[in-house]
Amino acid sequence: MSMTRLSADALLEREQRRFIEEHPEALRRHDSARAHWLNGVPMQWMTDWQLPAPLIMRAASGATLTDVDGREYADFCLGDTGAMFGHSPPAIAAALKQQAARGLTCMLPSEHTLRAGELLAERFGLPCWQITQSATDANRAVLRWARALTGRNRILVFDGCYHGSLEDTLVRLAGDRVVSRPGQIGQVADFAAHARVVEFNDLPALEAALADGQVACVLAEPVMTNAGMALPQADFWKQARALCSRYQTLLAIDETHTLSSGPRGHAHRIGLPPDFLIVGKAIAGGVPTAVFGFTAELAQRMEHLLATKPAGHSGMGTTLAANALATAALVANLDSVMTEAAYDHMLQLSATLADGLKQRIARRALPWHVTSVGARSELIFRQHPPRTARESLAASDPVLERLLHLYLLNRGVLVTPFHNMMLVSPATSRAQVDLLLASFERFIDEIA
Ligand SMILES: Cc1ncc(COP(=O)(O)O)c(C=O)c1O
């Protein structure tokens, strides 16, 4: 971007001053919270939003968030996908209310479990399912199962991936070596020794990594949403699927973010049949839950393994997973929130948003690009969409990104931190999209 550092700094200072003036209560509370919370926040990375003080939420409803200073935001972050179907959809709130009076967690299947399984199988086309509390945990379980079933130690992920705080996947390429992702705290195990990493869209590298038959599982998003939204090139998944089958490597598709693509996810839309399918975050309407599904053949092998393995704890599972409250929310979400009509609204309005951004970028001849996967759009500061994480990283501009986010926030629009992601929910209105577009236009006018 051609903006000089001085003008960026001056603009940032002005916007920070405005934020501080408009958020006295957030500043006061954050300051007091330092007494009891690390850095004043309940999860240490909440300060990575890089605001003068974190926004403190008072209420969230539909696609609108209200903070403790009484300010309202059109929410295009939507809890980084957890609230993809809007905040507190009425059907989820009602299911939670009803279940809340009938037991929250019992470490047993609930009366909703059967229906949840039927709905998952019907929707995603895989017959057998398990529940965890987070997508991180679902991915952890999938990798463990894949290793156990194949008797192979190694896993393969694409460079720049994010599948949660799952150590096995916190690896990346450094030249042609696999290394632990920098920045991790207190990690002593060498997960890089059990991982292979290749660039997304690189079929020869994928084949070279699978050919010796040591890789248990390829874990991948169908579109790399955490690497500037790198889209698969034509035929990539068809060939990658064939390579996994040829070398008897299981293919696990993580749809946690790409559920934005359509009611059955992205893999289903492009005709990609996975061995495992993982969906987290929004699958129970924002109640902490994730699910993973698998083929009938794998289910049979898993049952055999459970029946014949040595006695003792499997090392998988958490006490609260599949609790009655979450299962009630899962059924309500699948049954009456993730509907075709909801997706029609999300996809149409998201297309309006993406087109509006593209028109404004074109009008100013900015070397920027917008990529969409259904309801999810990503702005990247390069002319063409990235094919790999490396290309995406090369285009990152932290100062510009920070400024854009703060500028929009000061005008009542919240976009996803750590990248430029904008998600449209069934509750998002045209007026909210117009507000985002108008604010974006003012931003590019100011920096031009
Ligand atoms: C594709 C993908 N999978 C899994 C996860 C992990 O989700 P959670 O943090 O809810 O465990 C994330 C988180 O951003 C993700 O982007």
Coordinates of C-alpha atoms and ligand atoms in Angstrom, one line a residue:
M1 CA 0.0 0.0 0.0
S2 CA 1.3 3.4 -0.9
M3 CA 0.3 5.1 2.4
T4 CA 3.3 6.7 4.1
R5 CA 4.1 5.5 7.6
L6 CA 3.7 9.1 9.0
S7 CA 0.1 9.4 7.8
A8 CA -0.7 5.9 9.0
D9 CA 0.7 6.8 12.4
A10 CA -1.2 10.1 12.6
L11 CA -4.4 8.5 11.6
L12 CA -3.9 5.7 14.1
E13 CA -3.3 8.2 16.8
R14 CA -6.5 10.1 15.9
E15 CA -8.5 7.0 15.9
Q16 CA -7.1 5.7 19.2
R17 CA -7.9 9.1 20.8
R18 CA -11.5 8.7 19.5
F19 CA -11.7 5.2 20.9
I20 CA -10.5 6.3 24.3
E21 CA -12.9 9.2 24.4
E22 CA -15.8 7.0 23.5
H23 CA -15.1 4.1 25.8
P24 CA -14.5 5.4 29.3
E25 CA -16.3 2.5 30.9
A26 CA -14.3 -0.1 29.0
L27 CA -11.1 1.6 30.0
R28 CA -12.2 1.8 33.6
R29 CA -13.3 -1.8 33.8
H30 CA -10.2 -3.1 32.0
D31 CA -8.0 -1.2 34.4
S32 CA -9.8 -2.7 37.5
A33 CA -9.8 -6.2 35.9
R34 CA -6.0 -6.2 35.9
A35 CA -6.3 -7.0 39.7
H36 CA -7.8 -10.4 39.0
W37 CA -7.2 -11.3 35.3
L38 CA -3.9 -11.7 33.5
N39 CA -3.5 -8.5 31.5
G40 CA -7.1 -7.7 32.6
V41 CA -8.6 -10.3 30.3
P42 CA -9.9 -13.9 30.9
M43 CA -8.0 -15.3 28.0
Q44 CA -4.6 -13.8 27.4
W45 CA -4.9 -13.4 23.6
M46 CA -8.0 -11.1 24.0
T47 CA -5.5 -8.2 24.1
D48 CA -4.2 -9.2 20.7
W49 CA -7.1 -7.2 19.3
Q50 CA -4.7 -4.3 19.8
L51 CA -7.3 -1.8 21.0
P52 CA -6.5 0.8 23.7
A53 CA -8.7 -1.4 25.9
P54 CA -10.7 -4.5 24.9
L55 CA -14.3 -3.9 24.1
I56 CA -16.4 -5.2 26.9
M57 CA -19.6 -6.8 25.8
R58 CA -22.9 -6.1 27.5
A59 CA -25.3 -7.9 25.1
A60 CA -25.3 -9.5 21.7
S61 CA -28.4 -10.1 19.7
G62 CA -28.8 -11.1 16.1
A63 CA -25.9 -9.4 14.4
T64 CA -25.6 -6.5 16.8
L65 CA -23.3 -6.2 19.7
T66 CA -23.7 -3.6 22.5
D67 CA -20.8 -2.8 24.8
V68 CA -20.6 -1.5 28.3
D69 CA -20.3 2.1 27.0
G70 CA -23.7 1.6 25.4
R71 CA -22.2 1.7 21.9
E72 CA -23.7 -0.6 19.2
Y73 CA -21.8 -2.5 16.5
A74 CA -22.8 -4.2 13.4
D75 CA -21.0 -7.5 14.1
F76 CA -19.2 -9.0 11.1
C77 CA -16.8 -10.9 13.4
L78 CA -19.6 -13.0 15.0
G79 CA -17.2 -14.5 17.5
D80 CA -14.9 -15.5 14.7
T81 CA -17.6 -17.9 13.4
G82 CA -19.0 -19.2 16.7
A83 CA -22.0 -16.9 16.2
M84 CA -22.2 -17.4 12.4
F85 CA -26.0 -17.9 12.7
G86 CA -26.4 -14.7 14.8
H87 CA -26.2 -14.1 18.5
S88 CA -28.7 -16.1 20.5
P89 CA -30.9 -17.3 17.7
P90 CA -34.4 -17.6 19.2
A91 CA -34.6 -21.4 18.6
I92 CA -31.3 -21.9 20.4
A93 CA -32.3 -19.7 23.3
A94 CA -35.6 -21.6 23.7
A95 CA -33.9 -25.0 23.6
L96 CA -31.4 -23.9 26.2
K97 CA -34.1 -22.5 28.4
Q98 CA -36.1 -25.7 28.2
Q99 CA -33.0 -28.0 28.8
A100 CA -31.6 -25.7 31.6
A101 CA -34.5 -26.8 33.8
R102 CA -33.9 -30.5 33.1
G103 CA -30.3 -31.1 33.7
L104 CA -27.1 -29.6 32.2
T105 CA -24.6 -32.4 32.3
C106 CA -24.8 -36.1 33.3
M107 CA -22.0 -37.8 31.5
L108 CA -24.7 -39.9 29.7
P109 CA -26.4 -39.7 26.3
S110 CA -29.4 -37.3 26.6
E111 CA -32.8 -37.8 25.0
H112 CA -31.7 -35.4 22.2
T113 CA -28.6 -37.5 21.2
L114 CA -30.4 -39.8 18.8
R115 CA -32.0 -37.0 16.9
A116 CA -28.7 -35.1 16.8
G117 CA -27.0 -38.1 15.1
E118 CA -29.8 -38.4 12.6
L119 CA -29.6 -34.7 11.7
L120 CA -25.8 -34.8 11.3
A121 CA -25.9 -37.9 9.1
E122 CA -28.7 -36.5 7.0
R123 CA -27.0 -33.1 6.5
F124 CA -23.3 -34.1 6.0
G125 CA -23.7 -37.5 4.4
L126 CA -21.5 -39.4 6.9
P127 CA -23.2 -42.1 9.0
C128 CA -21.4 -42.0 12.3
W129 CA -20.5 -39.2 14.7
Q130 CA -18.9 -38.2 17.9
I131 CA -19.1 -35.0 20.0
T132 CA -16.4 -32.9 21.6
Q133 CA -16.4 -29.5 23.3
S134 CA -14.3 -27.6 20.8
A135 CA -13.0 -28.0 17.3
T136 CA -9.5 -28.2 18.7
D137 CA -10.6 -31.3 20.6
A138 CA -12.4 -32.8 17.6
N139 CA -9.3 -32.4 15.5
R140 CA -7.2 -33.9 18.3
A141 CA -9.5 -37.0 18.5
V142 CA -9.5 -37.4 14.7
L143 CA -5.7 -37.4 14.6
R144 CA -5.5 -39.9 17.4
W145 CA -8.0 -42.2 15.7
A146 CA -6.3 -41.9 12.4
R147 CA -2.9 -42.9 13.9
A148 CA -4.5 -45.7 15.9
L149 CA -6.4 -47.1 12.8
T150 CA -3.5 -46.9 10.4
G151 CA -0.7 -47.7 12.7
R152 CA 1.2 -44.7 11.3
N153 CA 2.7 -41.9 13.3
R154 CA 2.8 -39.0 11.0
I155 CA 0.2 -36.5 10.1
L156 CA 0.2 -34.0 7.2
V157 CA -1.1 -30.4 7.3
F158 CA -0.8 -27.5 4.8
D159 CA 1.6 -24.6 5.6
G160 CA -0.2 -21.8 7.3
C161 CA -3.0 -23.9 8.6
Y162 CA -4.9 -23.3 11.8
H163 CA -6.9 -26.2 13.3
G164 CA -7.1 -24.8 16.8
S165 CA -4.5 -24.9 19.6
L166 CA -3.7 -28.5 18.8
E167 CA 0.0 -29.0 19.2
D168 CA 0.3 -31.6 16.5
T169 CA -0.7 -29.0 13.9
L170 CA 1.2 -26.0 15.3
V171 CA 4.0 -26.7 12.7
R172 CA 5.1 -24.9 9.6
L173 CA 7.5 -25.0 6.7
A174 CA 10.8 -23.2 7.1
G175 CA 12.4 -23.7 3.7
D176 CA 12.0 -27.4 3.2
R177 CA 12.1 -28.2 6.9
V178 CA 9.2 -28.7 9.3
V179 CA 9.5 -26.6 12.5
S180 CA 7.3 -25.8 15.4
R181 CA 5.3 -22.6 14.9
P182 CA 7.2 -19.8 16.6
G183 CA 5.6 -18.0 19.6
Q184 CA 4.4 -21.1 21.5
I185 CA 4.6 -21.0 25.3
G186 CA 5.9 -23.8 27.4
Q187 CA 5.9 -26.4 24.7
V188 CA 8.6 -29.1 25.1
A189 CA 7.4 -31.9 22.8
D190 CA 8.7 -31.9 19.3
F191 CA 5.6 -32.2 17.2
A192 CA 7.5 -31.3 14.1
A193 CA 9.1 -34.7 14.2
H194 CA 5.7 -36.3 13.6
A195 CA 4.4 -33.9 11.1
R196 CA 4.8 -33.2 7.4
V197 CA 3.9 -29.9 6.0
V198 CA 3.5 -28.9 2.3
E199 CA 2.2 -25.8 0.6
F200 CA -1.5 -25.7 -0.2
N201 CA -2.2 -26.4 -3.9
D202 CA 1.1 -28.2 -4.4
L203 CA 0.2 -31.7 -5.6
P204 CA 3.7 -32.9 -6.4
A205 CA 4.8 -32.0 -2.9
L206 CA 1.8 -33.7 -1.4
E207 CA 2.5 -36.9 -3.4
A208 CA 6.1 -36.8 -2.3
A209 CA 5.1 -36.5 1.3
L210 CA 2.6 -39.4 1.1
A211 CA 4.4 -41.8 -1.1
D212 CA 6.4 -43.7 1.6
G213 CA 3.1 -44.7 3.3
Q214 CA 4.0 -43.2 6.7
V215 CA 1.3 -40.5 6.9
A216 CA -1.8 -41.5 8.9
C217 CA -3.9 -38.5 8.0
V218 CA -4.1 -35.3 6.0
L219 CA -5.9 -32.7 8.1
A220 CA -7.1 -29.8 6.0
E221 CA -9.6 -27.0 5.5
P222 CA -11.2 -27.3 2.0
V223 CA -10.3 -23.6 1.6
M224 CA -7.5 -22.2 3.8
T225 CA -9.5 -19.6 5.6
N226 CA -6.7 -18.9 8.1
A227 CA -4.2 -18.1 5.5
G228 CA -5.8 -15.2 3.7
M229 CA -8.4 -17.4 2.2
A230 CA -6.4 -19.5 -0.2
L231 CA -8.8 -21.2 -2.6
P232 CA -8.1 -24.7 -4.0
Q233 CA -7.1 -24.6 -7.6
A234 CA -9.2 -26.4 -10.1
D235 CA -8.9 -30.2 -9.6
F236 CA -6.7 -29.8 -6.5
W237 CA -9.1 -31.7 -4.2
K238 CA -9.9 -34.3 -6.8
Q239 CA -6.2 -35.1 -7.1
A240 CA -5.5 -34.8 -3.4
R241 CA -8.3 -37.1 -2.6
A242 CA -7.0 -39.7 -5.1
L243 CA -3.5 -39.4 -3.6
C244 CA -4.8 -40.0 -0.1
S245 CA -6.7 -43.1 -1.3
R246 CA -3.7 -44.4 -3.3
Y247 CA -1.4 -44.2 -0.3
Q248 CA -4.0 -45.3 2.3
T249 CA -3.8 -42.0 4.1
L250 CA -7.1 -40.9 5.7
L251 CA -8.4 -37.5 4.7
A252 CA -9.9 -35.3 7.5
I253 CA -11.7 -32.2 6.3
D254 CA -12.1 -29.4 8.9
E255 CA -15.3 -27.4 8.0
T256 CA -15.2 -25.3 11.1
H257 CA -14.9 -22.1 9.1
T258 CA -16.1 -23.2 5.7
L259 CA -19.5 -24.1 7.0
S260 CA -20.1 -20.6 5.6
S261 CA -20.1 -22.1 2.2
G262 CA -23.6 -23.7 2.4
P263 CA -25.8 -25.7 4.6
R264 CA -23.8 -28.9 4.1
G265 CA -20.4 -27.3 4.1
H266 CA -17.8 -26.8 1.4
A267 CA -16.6 -30.4 0.8
H268 CA -20.1 -31.5 0.1
R269 CA -20.6 -28.5 -2.3
I270 CA -17.5 -29.4 -4.4
G271 CA -18.1 -33.2 -4.3
L272 CA -15.2 -34.0 -2.0
P273 CA -15.8 -37.2 0.1
P274 CA -13.7 -37.1 3.3
D275 CA -12.9 -40.0 5.6
F276 CA -13.4 -37.7 8.6
L277 CA -15.4 -34.4 8.7
I278 CA -15.0 -31.9 11.6
V279 CA -17.3 -29.0 12.4
G280 CA -17.0 -26.8 15.4
K281 CA -17.7 -23.3 16.6
A282 CA -21.1 -22.6 15.1
I283 CA -22.5 -26.1 14.9
A284 CA -24.5 -25.7 18.1
G285 CA -25.3 -22.0 17.6
G286 CA -22.3 -20.9 19.7
V287 CA -22.7 -23.2 22.6
P288 CA -19.3 -24.9 23.1
T289 CA -19.6 -28.0 20.9
A290 CA -17.9 -29.7 18.0
V291 CA -18.6 -32.9 16.1
F292 CA -16.7 -35.2 13.9
G293 CA -18.2 -37.7 11.5
F294 CA -16.7 -40.7 9.7
T295 CA -17.5 -43.4 7.2
A296 CA -19.2 -46.7 8.0
E297 CA -16.0 -48.5 7.3
L298 CA -14.0 -46.4 9.7
A299 CA -16.8 -46.9 12.3
Q300 CA -16.4 -50.6 12.1
R301 CA -12.6 -50.4 12.4
M302 CA -13.0 -48.1 15.4
E303 CA -15.4 -50.5 17.1
H304 CA -13.0 -53.3 16.6
L305 CA -10.2 -51.3 18.0
L306 CA -12.1 -50.4 21.1
A307 CA -13.1 -54.0 21.6
T308 CA -9.6 -55.3 21.3
K309 CA -7.3 -52.6 22.7
P310 CA -5.7 -53.0 26.1
A311 CA -7.8 -51.9 29.1
G312 CA -7.4 -48.3 30.3
H313 CA -8.2 -44.7 29.5
S314 CA -8.1 -44.0 25.7
G315 CA -6.6 -40.6 26.3
M316 CA -9.4 -38.9 24.5
G317 CA -12.5 -37.1 25.6
T318 CA -13.5 -34.5 28.2
T319 CA -16.0 -34.7 31.0
L320 CA -18.4 -32.1 29.8
A321 CA -18.4 -33.0 26.1
A322 CA -21.8 -34.1 24.6
N323 CA -23.6 -32.7 27.7
A324 CA -27.4 -32.4 27.6
L325 CA -27.4 -28.6 27.3
A326 CA -25.0 -28.6 24.3
T327 CA -26.8 -31.5 22.6
A328 CA -30.2 -29.7 22.9
A329 CA -28.6 -26.6 21.2
L330 CA -27.1 -28.9 18.5
V331 CA -30.5 -30.3 17.6
A332 CA -32.1 -26.9 17.6
N333 CA -29.4 -25.5 15.4
L334 CA -29.5 -28.3 12.9
D335 CA -33.2 -28.5 12.9
S336 CA -34.3 -24.9 12.8
V337 CA -31.5 -22.4 12.5
M338 CA -29.1 -23.8 9.7
T339 CA -31.9 -23.8 7.2
E340 CA -31.8 -23.3 3.4
A341 CA -33.7 -20.0 3.9
A342 CA -31.1 -18.8 6.4
Y343 CA -28.3 -19.6 4.0
D344 CA -30.1 -17.9 1.1
H345 CA -30.1 -14.7 3.1
M346 CA -26.5 -15.1 4.2
L347 CA -25.1 -15.9 0.8
Q348 CA -27.0 -13.2 -1.0
L349 CA -26.1 -10.5 1.4
S350 CA -22.5 -11.6 1.6
A351 CA -22.3 -11.4 -2.2
T352 CA -23.7 -7.8 -2.0
L353 CA -21.0 -7.0 0.6
A354 CA -18.2 -8.6 -1.4
D355 CA -19.3 -6.8 -4.6
G356 CA -19.5 -3.5 -2.8
L357 CA -16.0 -3.9 -1.4
K358 CA -14.7 -4.9 -4.9
Q359 CA -16.3 -1.9 -6.6
R360 CA -14.8 0.5 -4.1
I361 CA -11.4 -1.1 -4.4
A362 CA -11.6 -0.9 -8.2
R363 CA -12.7 2.8 -8.1
R364 CA -9.6 3.7 -6.2
A365 CA -7.4 1.2 -8.2
L366 CA -6.1 -0.3 -4.9
P367 CA -4.0 -3.5 -5.3
W368 CA -6.4 -5.4 -2.9
H369 CA -8.5 -8.4 -3.3
V370 CA -11.7 -9.8 -1.8
T371 CA -12.3 -13.6 -1.7
S372 CA -15.5 -15.1 -0.5
V373 CA -16.5 -18.6 0.6
G374 CA -20.3 -18.2 0.9
A375 CA -21.1 -16.0 3.8
R376 CA -17.5 -15.3 4.6
S377 CA -15.4 -12.7 2.9
E378 CA -11.8 -11.8 3.3
L379 CA -10.0 -8.6 2.3
I380 CA -6.3 -9.1 1.5
F381 CA -3.8 -6.4 0.6
R382 CA -2.6 -8.0 -2.7
Q383 CA -4.0 -7.8 -6.2
H384 CA -4.7 -11.5 -6.7
P385 CA -6.0 -14.1 -4.3
P386 CA -3.2 -16.1 -2.6
R387 CA -2.6 -19.7 -3.6
T388 CA -0.5 -20.5 -0.5
A389 CA 0.0 -19.2 3.0
R390 CA 3.4 -17.9 2.0
E391 CA 1.8 -15.6 -0.6
S392 CA -0.8 -14.5 1.9
L393 CA 1.8 -13.7 4.6
A394 CA 3.9 -11.7 2.1
A395 CA 0.9 -9.4 1.6
S396 CA 0.2 -8.8 5.3
D397 CA 0.4 -5.2 6.5
P398 CA -0.1 -5.2 10.2
V399 CA -0.2 -1.3 10.5
L400 CA -2.8 -0.9 7.8
E401 CA -4.8 -3.8 9.2
R402 CA -4.9 -2.4 12.7
L403 CA -5.9 1.0 11.4
L404 CA -8.7 -0.4 9.2
H405 CA -10.1 -2.4 12.1
L406 CA -10.0 0.5 14.5
Y407 CA -11.4 2.9 11.9
L408 CA -14.4 0.6 11.3
L409 CA -14.9 0.0 15.0
N410 CA -15.1 3.7 15.7
R411 CA -17.9 3.9 13.1
G412 CA -19.9 1.0 14.6
V413 CA -18.6 -1.9 12.6
L414 CA -16.8 -4.9 14.0
V415 CA -14.7 -7.1 11.7
T416 CA -12.6 -10.2 12.7
P417 CA -9.3 -9.5 14.3
F418 CA -6.0 -11.1 13.2
H419 CA -7.2 -10.9 9.6
N420 CA -9.8 -9.0 7.6
M421 CA -12.7 -11.4 7.7
M422 CA -16.4 -10.3 7.4
L423 CA -19.1 -12.9 8.1
V424 CA -22.8 -12.4 7.3
S425 CA -25.4 -14.1 9.5
P426 CA -29.1 -14.8 8.9
A427 CA -29.7 -11.8 11.2
T428 CA -27.4 -9.4 9.4
S429 CA -29.3 -6.5 7.7
R430 CA -28.8 -4.7 4.4
A431 CA -28.4 -1.5 6.5
Q432 CA -25.5 -3.1 8.4
V433 CA -23.8 -4.0 5.1
D434 CA -24.3 -0.5 3.9
L435 CA -22.8 0.9 7.0
L436 CA -19.7 -1.3 6.5
L437 CA -19.4 -0.3 2.9
A438 CA -19.8 3.4 3.6
S439 CA -17.2 3.3 6.4
F440 CA -14.8 1.3 4.2
E441 CA -15.2 3.9 1.5
R442 CA -14.4 6.8 3.9
F443 CA -11.4 4.8 5.1
I444 CA -9.9 4.4 1.6
D445 CA -10.7 8.0 0.8
E446 CA -8.8 9.1 3.9
I447 CA -5.7 6.9 3.2
A448 CA -5.6 7.5 -0.5
Ligands
LIG1 C1 -10.4 -24.3 10.8 C2 -10.4 -24.2 12.3 N1 -10.5 -25.4 12.9 C3 -10.5 -25.5 14.2 C4 -10.4 -24.3 15.0 C5 -10.4 -24.4 16.5 O1 -11.6 -24.0 17.0 P1 -11.7 -23.8 18.6 O2 -10.8 -22.7 19.0 O3 -13.1 -23.5 18.8 O4 -11.3 -25.1 19.2 C6 -10.3 -23.1 14.4 C7 -10.2 -21.9 15.2 O5 -10.1 -20.8 14.7 C8 -10.3 -23.1 13.0 O6 -10.1 -21.9 12.3

